[in-house]
């Protein structure tokens, strides 16, 4: 039923599925099916066995894999010593110098902990955990993002600080790898640049606590007479070699993919492909939703066999699982890992980045189109019935490159 109503009641359907005791329902349905099959004639027993097999292959195994990957991606092993010690250290150190009832801005993860353990007001908290009646939730997330970004000037940061009357900034550098959350991308490599950002001018900022992992800055004033620090963008130059223009521009969220270079062009399954992607900002956009880049590798010859009829996606998946191979692989990411979103880019100025994609070891031999698509990345994306039934779906896009996968390739 869910696919049929998804396009109309997306958010409500998510909420409903969260409160439905799905595990108990699955156990009851499967138990009832097995019990009835035991009492039934042989043809019905065979039909029940086939139904269970298909259901496990199509939904249980992929669902289990998706849950494992999701848990792994949001696990707290990216915090030094686990989540609790790192956050506790930041909260304890900040508490020593920040008076009660102060207004504080920090990254949303640290802010969430600060608001729980301290008597302070924070500008933003982690994605959906704010007040649902607050009309400024997105503005608050953007303010935290910009203040703690090395690509946003002091003057622009001060505008956010003044709007929310911020008194203290807490910079938590206790992450040992980049964090990617909704509107809250942060890298430990930023700590040095952010520390420099708030060292001057002294009539605006004063560092009241400085340690290798935690910096606390007091905001003294919101007017910036002159900037002693200017942002830099340490990404690849736009003139990367070997860029091949896409046949048609891939655009979304104000950003455009102008071209891609692929190396190597012949690979074995399981090897890594290096994509150099050239972007350009062609439209001035307000910072609303983050932009995601969808990269999909499609074996056009194999997929064309299932493209024209509903349910072809499930037939393809079944054949792939039985045969132990894949004819499609997709990976989603943010341009520049979300650290440099398109609304920060200068209008009309190209920028490029290098993306490394490790292909699955089970990828079938053949020629693969590299399809790219830029989409606004919401927490609850919208799908249509077609997405659930056809191989050509909302992830399908423009082919910007090609690779040949050969298991017998000799280097």
Tab-separated table of C-alpha atoms in Angstrom:
chain	number	residue	atom	x	y	z
A	1	UNK	CA	0.000	0.000	0.000
A	2	UNK	CA	2.811	2.399	0.907
A	3	UNK	CA	4.096	2.965	-2.673
A	4	UNK	CA	0.610	3.859	-3.867
A	5	UNK	CA	0.112	6.674	-1.354
A	6	UNK	CA	3.743	7.783	-0.962
A	7	UNK	CA	3.613	10.593	-3.500
A	8	UNK	CA	0.595	12.226	-1.825
A	9	UNK	CA	1.253	11.845	1.898
A	10	UNK	CA	5.043	11.514	2.095
A	11	UNK	CA	5.677	13.081	5.481
A	12	UNK	CA	2.571	11.633	7.125
A	13	UNK	CA	3.393	8.183	5.755
A	14	UNK	CA	6.858	8.363	7.303
A	15	UNK	CA	5.369	9.331	10.631
A	16	UNK	CA	2.813	6.533	10.398
A	17	UNK	CA	5.450	3.937	9.591
A	18	UNK	CA	7.491	5.112	12.576
A	19	UNK	CA	4.667	4.406	15.027
A	20	UNK	CA	3.349	1.204	13.443
A	21	UNK	CA	4.784	-1.822	15.323
A	22	UNK	CA	6.235	-3.116	12.050
A	23	UNK	CA	8.380	-5.859	13.558
A	24	UNK	CA	5.418	-7.349	15.378
A	25	UNK	CA	3.277	-7.106	12.221
A	26	UNK	CA	5.927	-8.912	10.165
A	27	UNK	CA	6.193	-11.701	12.745
A	28	UNK	CA	2.409	-12.128	12.886
A	29	UNK	CA	1.990	-12.163	9.101
A	30	UNK	CA	4.856	-14.585	8.514
A	31	UNK	CA	3.741	-16.801	11.379
A	32	UNK	CA	0.184	-16.887	10.041
A	33	UNK	CA	1.404	-17.657	6.525
A	34	UNK	CA	3.576	-20.546	7.728
A	35	UNK	CA	0.829	-21.931	9.989
A	36	UNK	CA	-1.735	-21.862	7.175
A	37	UNK	CA	0.736	-23.396	4.726
A	38	UNK	CA	1.377	-26.304	7.077
A	39	UNK	CA	-2.326	-27.189	7.041
A	40	UNK	CA	-2.787	-26.574	3.325
A	41	UNK	CA	-2.384	-28.843	0.334
A	42	UNK	CA	0.965	-29.225	-1.397
A	43	UNK	CA	0.334	-26.552	-4.110
A	44	UNK	CA	-0.471	-23.938	-1.466
A	45	UNK	CA	2.577	-24.961	0.563
A	46	UNK	CA	4.743	-24.463	-2.507
A	47	UNK	CA	3.097	-21.085	-3.215
A	48	UNK	CA	3.688	-19.955	0.386
A	49	UNK	CA	7.338	-21.052	0.203
A	50	UNK	CA	7.826	-19.154	-3.065
A	51	UNK	CA	6.106	-16.055	-1.622
A	52	UNK	CA	8.343	-16.068	1.456
A	53	UNK	CA	11.450	-16.575	-0.677
A	54	UNK	CA	10.552	-13.681	-2.965
A	55	UNK	CA	9.716	-11.413	-0.046
A	56	UNK	CA	13.013	-12.201	1.712
A	57	UNK	CA	15.002	-11.645	-1.488
A	58	UNK	CA	13.283	-8.433	-2.512
A	59	UNK	CA	12.745	-6.678	0.813
A	60	UNK	CA	14.283	-8.364	3.861
A	61	UNK	CA	17.864	-8.724	2.623
A	62	UNK	CA	18.056	-5.261	0.970
A	63	UNK	CA	16.312	-3.732	3.999
A	64	UNK	CA	18.794	-5.339	6.362
A	65	UNK	CA	21.683	-4.097	4.244
A	66	UNK	CA	20.262	-0.571	4.128
A	67	UNK	CA	19.799	-0.493	7.910
A	68	UNK	CA	23.358	-1.737	8.494
A	69	UNK	CA	24.786	0.938	6.180
A	70	UNK	CA	22.637	3.670	7.741
A	71	UNK	CA	23.684	2.724	11.265
A	72	UNK	CA	27.296	2.563	10.187
A	73	UNK	CA	27.124	5.997	8.539
A	74	UNK	CA	25.648	7.711	11.611
A	75	UNK	CA	27.560	5.712	14.203
A	76	UNK	CA	29.642	7.632	16.659
A	77	UNK	CA	32.993	6.057	15.834
A	78	UNK	CA	33.915	9.339	14.132
A	79	UNK	CA	34.257	10.896	17.561
A	80	UNK	CA	37.553	10.426	19.332
A	81	UNK	CA	36.950	7.878	22.070
A	82	UNK	CA	33.275	7.577	21.116
A	83	UNK	CA	30.566	10.211	21.177
A	84	UNK	CA	30.151	10.667	24.916
A	85	UNK	CA	33.770	11.488	25.925
A	86	UNK	CA	34.256	14.005	23.103
A	87	UNK	CA	30.955	15.799	23.656
A	88	UNK	CA	31.354	15.669	27.433
A	89	UNK	CA	34.802	17.237	27.135
A	90	UNK	CA	33.484	20.071	24.978
A	91	UNK	CA	30.525	20.679	27.309
A	92	UNK	CA	32.678	20.618	30.443
A	93	UNK	CA	35.276	22.991	29.017
A	94	UNK	CA	32.658	25.385	27.683
A	95	UNK	CA	30.843	25.378	31.029
A	96	UNK	CA	33.902	26.754	32.807
A	97	UNK	CA	33.829	30.043	30.901
A	98	UNK	CA	30.238	30.520	29.673
A	99	UNK	CA	27.809	32.121	32.167
A	100	UNK	CA	24.312	30.717	32.632
A	101	UNK	CA	21.584	31.903	30.244
A	102	UNK	CA	24.108	32.962	27.595
A	103	UNK	CA	23.262	32.594	23.906
A	104	UNK	CA	25.674	30.145	22.272
A	105	UNK	CA	26.328	29.034	18.699
A	106	UNK	CA	28.156	25.788	17.948
A	107	UNK	CA	27.852	22.919	15.512
A	108	UNK	CA	24.404	21.282	15.875
A	109	UNK	CA	25.751	18.075	17.476
A	110	UNK	CA	27.633	19.948	20.194
A	111	UNK	CA	24.763	22.428	20.572
A	112	UNK	CA	22.374	19.558	21.223
A	113	UNK	CA	24.523	18.438	24.152
A	114	UNK	CA	25.058	21.987	25.422
A	115	UNK	CA	21.307	22.601	25.518
A	116	UNK	CA	20.778	19.362	27.450
A	117	UNK	CA	23.467	19.774	30.102
A	118	UNK	CA	23.858	23.538	30.495
A	119	UNK	CA	21.585	26.427	31.363
A	120	UNK	CA	22.307	28.198	28.059
A	121	UNK	CA	20.317	29.042	24.944
A	122	UNK	CA	21.689	27.588	21.708
A	123	UNK	CA	21.029	28.950	18.233
A	124	UNK	CA	20.455	25.557	16.592
A	125	UNK	CA	20.213	21.864	17.405
A	126	UNK	CA	20.503	18.693	15.364
A	127	UNK	CA	18.162	18.655	12.312
A	128	UNK	CA	14.575	17.838	13.401
A	129	UNK	CA	15.039	18.115	17.157
A	130	UNK	CA	14.128	21.780	17.405
A	131	UNK	CA	10.798	23.346	18.267
A	132	UNK	CA	8.354	22.485	15.429
A	133	UNK	CA	6.653	25.876	15.903
A	134	UNK	CA	9.893	27.796	15.326
A	135	UNK	CA	9.741	29.478	11.878
A	136	UNK	CA	13.490	30.197	11.976
A	137	UNK	CA	14.802	26.619	12.255
A	138	UNK	CA	16.474	26.697	8.831
A	139	UNK	CA	17.854	30.180	9.461
A	140	UNK	CA	19.378	28.968	12.719
A	141	UNK	CA	21.045	25.983	11.035
A	142	UNK	CA	22.418	28.244	8.299
A	143	UNK	CA	23.722	30.682	10.915
A	144	UNK	CA	25.621	27.905	12.708
A	145	UNK	CA	26.953	26.617	9.388
A	146	UNK	CA	28.215	30.016	8.243
A	147	UNK	CA	29.725	31.099	11.553
A	148	UNK	CA	31.757	27.881	11.758
A	149	UNK	CA	32.760	27.851	8.074
A	150	UNK	CA	36.236	28.908	6.925
A	151	UNK	CA	34.632	29.972	3.613
A	152	UNK	CA	32.407	32.703	5.121
A	153	UNK	CA	33.869	36.090	6.030
A	154	UNK	CA	33.927	37.650	9.494
A	155	UNK	CA	31.531	40.349	8.330
A	156	UNK	CA	28.926	37.847	7.104
A	157	UNK	CA	29.346	35.767	10.260
A	158	UNK	CA	28.736	38.836	12.404
A	159	UNK	CA	25.400	39.406	10.667
A	160	UNK	CA	24.237	35.985	11.869
A	161	UNK	CA	25.651	36.574	15.347
A	162	UNK	CA	23.832	39.907	15.623
A	163	UNK	CA	20.541	38.492	14.381
A	164	UNK	CA	20.430	35.900	17.156
A	165	UNK	CA	22.260	38.077	19.725
A	166	UNK	CA	24.971	35.443	20.171
A	167	UNK	CA	27.329	35.933	23.102
A	168	UNK	CA	29.619	32.882	22.809
A	169	UNK	CA	30.896	30.587	20.064
A	170	UNK	CA	31.958	27.027	20.910
A	171	UNK	CA	34.189	25.313	18.351
A	172	UNK	CA	34.406	21.563	18.946
A	173	UNK	CA	37.308	19.997	17.064
A	174	UNK	CA	36.973	16.591	18.734
A	175	UNK	CA	35.935	14.814	15.532
A	176	UNK	CA	38.511	12.622	13.824
A	177	UNK	CA	36.738	12.555	10.462
A	178	UNK	CA	34.263	14.814	8.631
A	179	UNK	CA	30.700	14.761	9.923
A	180	UNK	CA	27.806	14.876	7.478
A	181	UNK	CA	24.448	15.744	8.954
A	182	UNK	CA	21.512	17.675	7.563
A	183	UNK	CA	22.701	21.304	7.204
A	184	UNK	CA	25.565	20.478	9.573
A	185	UNK	CA	28.684	19.400	7.707
A	186	UNK	CA	31.899	19.856	9.629
A	187	UNK	CA	35.512	18.737	9.268
A	188	UNK	CA	38.215	18.638	11.969
A	189	UNK	CA	40.506	20.240	9.386
A	190	UNK	CA	38.508	23.440	9.889
A	191	UNK	CA	39.647	23.955	13.477
A	192	UNK	CA	42.855	25.838	12.654
A	193	UNK	CA	41.188	28.138	10.111
A	194	UNK	CA	38.240	28.846	12.406
A	195	UNK	CA	40.579	29.629	15.293
A	196	UNK	CA	42.344	32.147	13.054
A	197	UNK	CA	38.994	33.570	11.953
A	198	UNK	CA	38.106	34.555	15.506
A	199	UNK	CA	41.503	35.784	16.646
A	200	UNK	CA	40.790	39.224	15.242
A	201	UNK	CA	39.733	41.929	15.283
A	202	UNK	CA	39.807	42.117	19.068
A	203	UNK	CA	36.895	44.560	19.230
A	204	UNK	CA	34.627	41.787	17.880
A	205	UNK	CA	35.970	38.526	19.329
A	206	UNK	CA	37.967	37.374	22.289
A	207	UNK	CA	39.103	33.772	22.733
A	208	UNK	CA	38.385	32.920	26.355
A	209	UNK	CA	39.306	29.237	26.189
A	210	UNK	CA	41.739	27.573	23.783
A	211	UNK	CA	42.728	23.908	23.746
A	212	UNK	CA	43.761	21.486	20.975
A	213	UNK	CA	40.145	20.297	20.565
A	214	UNK	CA	37.844	22.973	22.008
A	215	UNK	CA	37.855	26.743	21.482
A	216	UNK	CA	35.416	29.129	23.169
A	217	UNK	CA	35.058	32.652	21.728
A	218	UNK	CA	33.269	35.551	23.370
A	219	UNK	CA	31.470	37.940	21.008
A	220	UNK	CA	32.248	41.521	22.034
A	221	UNK	CA	30.513	43.463	19.265
A	222	UNK	CA	28.666	43.002	16.016
A	223	UNK	CA	30.055	45.896	13.965
A	224	UNK	CA	33.076	45.010	11.796
A	225	UNK	CA	35.095	48.051	10.759
A	226	UNK	CA	37.712	46.068	8.848
A	227	UNK	CA	38.392	42.400	8.261
A	228	UNK	CA	41.832	41.115	9.207
A	229	UNK	CA	41.010	37.601	7.994
A	230	UNK	CA	39.579	36.603	4.630
A	231	UNK	CA	38.149	33.206	3.628
A	232	UNK	CA	39.908	30.877	1.215
A	233	UNK	CA	38.607	27.953	-0.861
A	234	UNK	CA	41.168	25.115	-0.861
A	235	UNK	CA	39.591	22.984	-3.603
A	236	UNK	CA	40.756	22.057	-7.088
A	237	UNK	CA	41.005	24.832	-9.617
A	238	UNK	CA	38.409	24.939	-12.358
A	239	UNK	CA	41.002	24.266	-15.022
A	240	UNK	CA	41.339	20.550	-14.310
A	241	UNK	CA	42.742	18.603	-17.260
A	242	UNK	CA	40.696	16.188	-19.352
A	243	UNK	CA	37.229	17.536	-18.506
A	244	UNK	CA	34.667	16.366	-21.085
A	245	UNK	CA	31.475	18.444	-21.277
A	246	UNK	CA	28.205	16.675	-20.517
A	247	UNK	CA	25.884	16.241	-23.483
A	248	UNK	CA	23.301	18.220	-21.539
A	249	UNK	CA	23.769	20.381	-18.454
A	250	UNK	CA	22.945	18.709	-15.162
A	251	UNK	CA	21.490	21.355	-12.872
A	252	UNK	CA	19.858	21.551	-9.468
A	253	UNK	CA	19.858	23.836	-6.450
A	254	UNK	CA	21.565	26.620	-8.398
A	255	UNK	CA	24.515	24.387	-9.325
A	256	UNK	CA	25.367	22.928	-12.742
A	257	UNK	CA	27.657	20.035	-13.684
A	258	UNK	CA	29.485	21.238	-16.791
A	259	UNK	CA	31.713	18.241	-17.395
A	260	UNK	CA	33.435	15.153	-16.018
A	261	UNK	CA	36.690	13.317	-16.553
A	262	UNK	CA	36.934	9.608	-15.697
A	263	UNK	CA	40.052	7.612	-14.900
A	264	UNK	CA	40.711	4.846	-15.556
A	265	UNK	CA	38.226	4.130	-18.326
A	266	UNK	CA	38.685	0.368	-18.050
A	267	UNK	CA	38.381	-1.180	-14.584
A	268	UNK	CA	37.890	-4.468	-12.846
A	269	UNK	CA	34.956	-4.989	-10.447
A	270	UNK	CA	35.905	-3.773	-6.975
A	271	UNK	CA	38.412	-1.197	-8.218
A	272	UNK	CA	38.201	2.559	-7.647
A	273	UNK	CA	37.169	5.053	-10.315
A	274	UNK	CA	38.331	8.662	-10.062
A	275	UNK	CA	35.855	11.293	-11.276
A	276	UNK	CA	36.882	14.925	-11.662
A	277	UNK	CA	33.649	16.923	-11.737
A	278	UNK	CA	33.430	20.528	-12.872
A	279	UNK	CA	30.614	22.617	-11.400
A	280	UNK	CA	29.381	26.110	-11.983
A	281	UNK	CA	26.852	28.257	-10.178
A	282	UNK	CA	24.446	29.658	-12.753
A	283	UNK	CA	21.733	30.973	-10.459
A	284	UNK	CA	21.840	33.068	-7.300
A	285	UNK	CA	20.043	30.967	-4.675
A	286	UNK	CA	19.165	31.410	-1.047
A	287	UNK	CA	20.580	28.765	1.303
A	288	UNK	CA	17.547	26.542	1.867
A	289	UNK	CA	18.205	22.815	1.414
A	290	UNK	CA	21.560	21.112	0.864
A	291	UNK	CA	22.312	19.816	-2.624
A	292	UNK	CA	23.099	16.141	-3.201
A	293	UNK	CA	24.957	14.693	-6.163
A	294	UNK	CA	23.628	11.319	-7.311
A	295	UNK	CA	26.198	9.245	-9.205
A	296	UNK	CA	24.815	6.147	-10.881
A	297	UNK	CA	26.595	3.505	-12.967
A	298	UNK	CA	24.144	1.813	-15.358
A	299	UNK	CA	24.830	-1.176	-17.559
A	300	UNK	CA	22.634	0.122	-20.378
A	301	UNK	CA	22.522	-3.169	-22.296
A	302	UNK	CA	21.320	-5.231	-19.335
A	303	UNK	CA	18.904	-2.601	-18.000
A	304	UNK	CA	17.229	-2.088	-21.383
A	305	UNK	CA	15.743	-5.587	-21.092
A	306	UNK	CA	13.535	-4.495	-18.175
A	307	UNK	CA	12.846	-0.836	-18.998
A	308	UNK	CA	9.414	-0.838	-20.563
A	309	UNK	CA	7.006	-2.558	-18.177
A	310	UNK	CA	5.976	-2.117	-14.520
A	311	UNK	CA	7.648	-4.543	-12.157
A	312	UNK	CA	10.728	-4.809	-14.347
A	313	UNK	CA	12.815	-3.451	-11.483
A	314	UNK	CA	11.866	-6.406	-9.268
A	315	UNK	CA	12.493	-8.955	-11.996
A	316	UNK	CA	15.939	-7.444	-12.584
A	317	UNK	CA	16.764	-7.457	-8.894
A	318	UNK	CA	15.644	-11.052	-8.516
A	319	UNK	CA	17.814	-12.204	-11.425
A	320	UNK	CA	20.768	-10.249	-10.046
A	321	UNK	CA	20.461	-11.723	-6.558
A	322	UNK	CA	20.086	-15.256	-7.849
A	323	UNK	CA	22.979	-14.736	-10.259
A	324	UNK	CA	25.160	-12.933	-7.707
A	325	UNK	CA	25.890	-9.887	-9.861
A	326	UNK	CA	24.879	-6.216	-10.184
A	327	UNK	CA	24.082	-4.265	-13.323
A	328	UNK	CA	23.525	-0.948	-11.526
A	329	UNK	CA	25.351	0.860	-8.738
A	330	UNK	CA	24.475	4.193	-7.139
A	331	UNK	CA	26.244	6.360	-4.616
A	332	UNK	CA	25.000	9.685	-3.200
A	333	UNK	CA	27.185	12.464	-1.884
A	334	UNK	CA	27.263	16.226	-1.481
A	335	UNK	CA	29.434	18.427	-3.687
A	336	UNK	CA	32.619	19.119	-1.730
A	337	UNK	CA	31.258	16.808	1.019
A	338	UNK	CA	28.743	19.499	1.960
A	339	UNK	CA	31.530	21.706	3.339
A	340	UNK	CA	31.242	24.216	0.499
A	341	UNK	CA	27.542	24.370	-0.550
A	342	UNK	CA	26.466	26.033	-3.818
A	343	UNK	CA	24.936	29.102	-2.168
A	344	UNK	CA	28.484	30.035	-1.069
A	345	UNK	CA	29.954	29.747	-4.568
A	346	UNK	CA	30.642	32.921	-6.560
A	347	UNK	CA	28.143	33.305	-9.395
A	348	UNK	CA	29.481	32.126	-12.753
A	349	UNK	CA	32.847	30.942	-11.414
A	350	UNK	CA	33.608	27.255	-12.146
A	351	UNK	CA	34.903	24.965	-9.410
A	352	UNK	CA	36.040	21.352	-9.588
A	353	UNK	CA	36.484	18.458	-7.209
A	354	UNK	CA	37.826	14.927	-7.378
A	355	UNK	CA	35.528	12.107	-6.299
A	356	UNK	CA	36.684	8.533	-5.791
A	357	UNK	CA	34.097	5.769	-6.153
A	358	UNK	CA	34.887	2.150	-5.275
A	359	UNK	CA	32.821	-0.156	-7.461
A	360	UNK	CA	31.169	-3.278	-5.999
A	361	UNK	CA	33.104	-6.531	-6.524
A	362	UNK	CA	29.940	-8.115	-7.961
A	363	UNK	CA	29.486	-5.573	-10.765
A	364	UNK	CA	28.825	-7.423	-14.043
A	365	UNK	CA	31.057	-7.006	-17.074
A	366	UNK	CA	29.981	-4.463	-19.648
A	367	UNK	CA	29.852	-0.789	-20.611
A	368	UNK	CA	28.393	1.509	-17.942
A	369	UNK	CA	26.930	4.975	-18.386
A	370	UNK	CA	27.876	7.349	-15.569
A	371	UNK	CA	24.725	9.328	-14.830
A	372	UNK	CA	24.897	12.431	-12.633
A	373	UNK	CA	22.036	14.315	-11.055
A	374	UNK	CA	21.853	17.249	-8.637
A	375	UNK	CA	18.861	17.334	-6.289
A	376	UNK	CA	17.810	19.203	-3.170
A	377	UNK	CA	18.553	16.824	-0.332
A	378	UNK	CA	15.675	16.873	2.150
A	379	UNK	CA	15.341	14.546	5.122
A	380	UNK	CA	12.168	13.055	3.614
A	381	UNK	CA	12.497	12.831	-0.173
A	382	UNK	CA	9.448	12.490	-2.411
A	383	UNK	CA	9.029	9.453	-4.655
A	384	UNK	CA	6.453	8.433	-7.208
A	385	UNK	CA	4.908	5.052	-7.931
A	386	UNK	CA	7.222	4.833	-10.933
A	387	UNK	CA	10.234	4.852	-8.613
A	388	UNK	CA	9.043	1.616	-7.058
A	389	UNK	CA	8.168	-0.214	-10.290
A	390	UNK	CA	10.391	0.883	-13.185
A	391	UNK	CA	14.127	0.878	-13.791
A	392	UNK	CA	13.820	4.387	-15.205
A	393	UNK	CA	13.028	6.393	-12.080
A	394	UNK	CA	13.650	9.744	-10.407
A	395	UNK	CA	17.365	8.918	-10.059
A	396	UNK	CA	17.771	8.555	-13.831
A	397	UNK	CA	19.550	11.487	-15.431
A	398	UNK	CA	22.078	12.617	-18.001
A	399	UNK	CA	25.006	10.412	-18.990
A	400	UNK	CA	28.221	12.363	-18.415
A	401	UNK	CA	30.773	9.614	-18.888
A	402	UNK	CA	31.388	5.957	-19.562
A	403	UNK	CA	33.510	3.123	-18.212
A	404	UNK	CA	34.101	-0.464	-19.255
A	405	UNK	CA	34.052	-3.088	-16.492
A	406	UNK	CA	36.069	-6.202	-17.321
A	407	UNK	CA	36.714	-8.926	-14.772
A	408	UNK	CA	39.456	-10.347	-17.027
A	409	UNK	CA	41.275	-7.045	-17.409
A	410	UNK	CA	45.068	-7.457	-17.223
A	411	UNK	CA	47.192	-4.463	-16.301
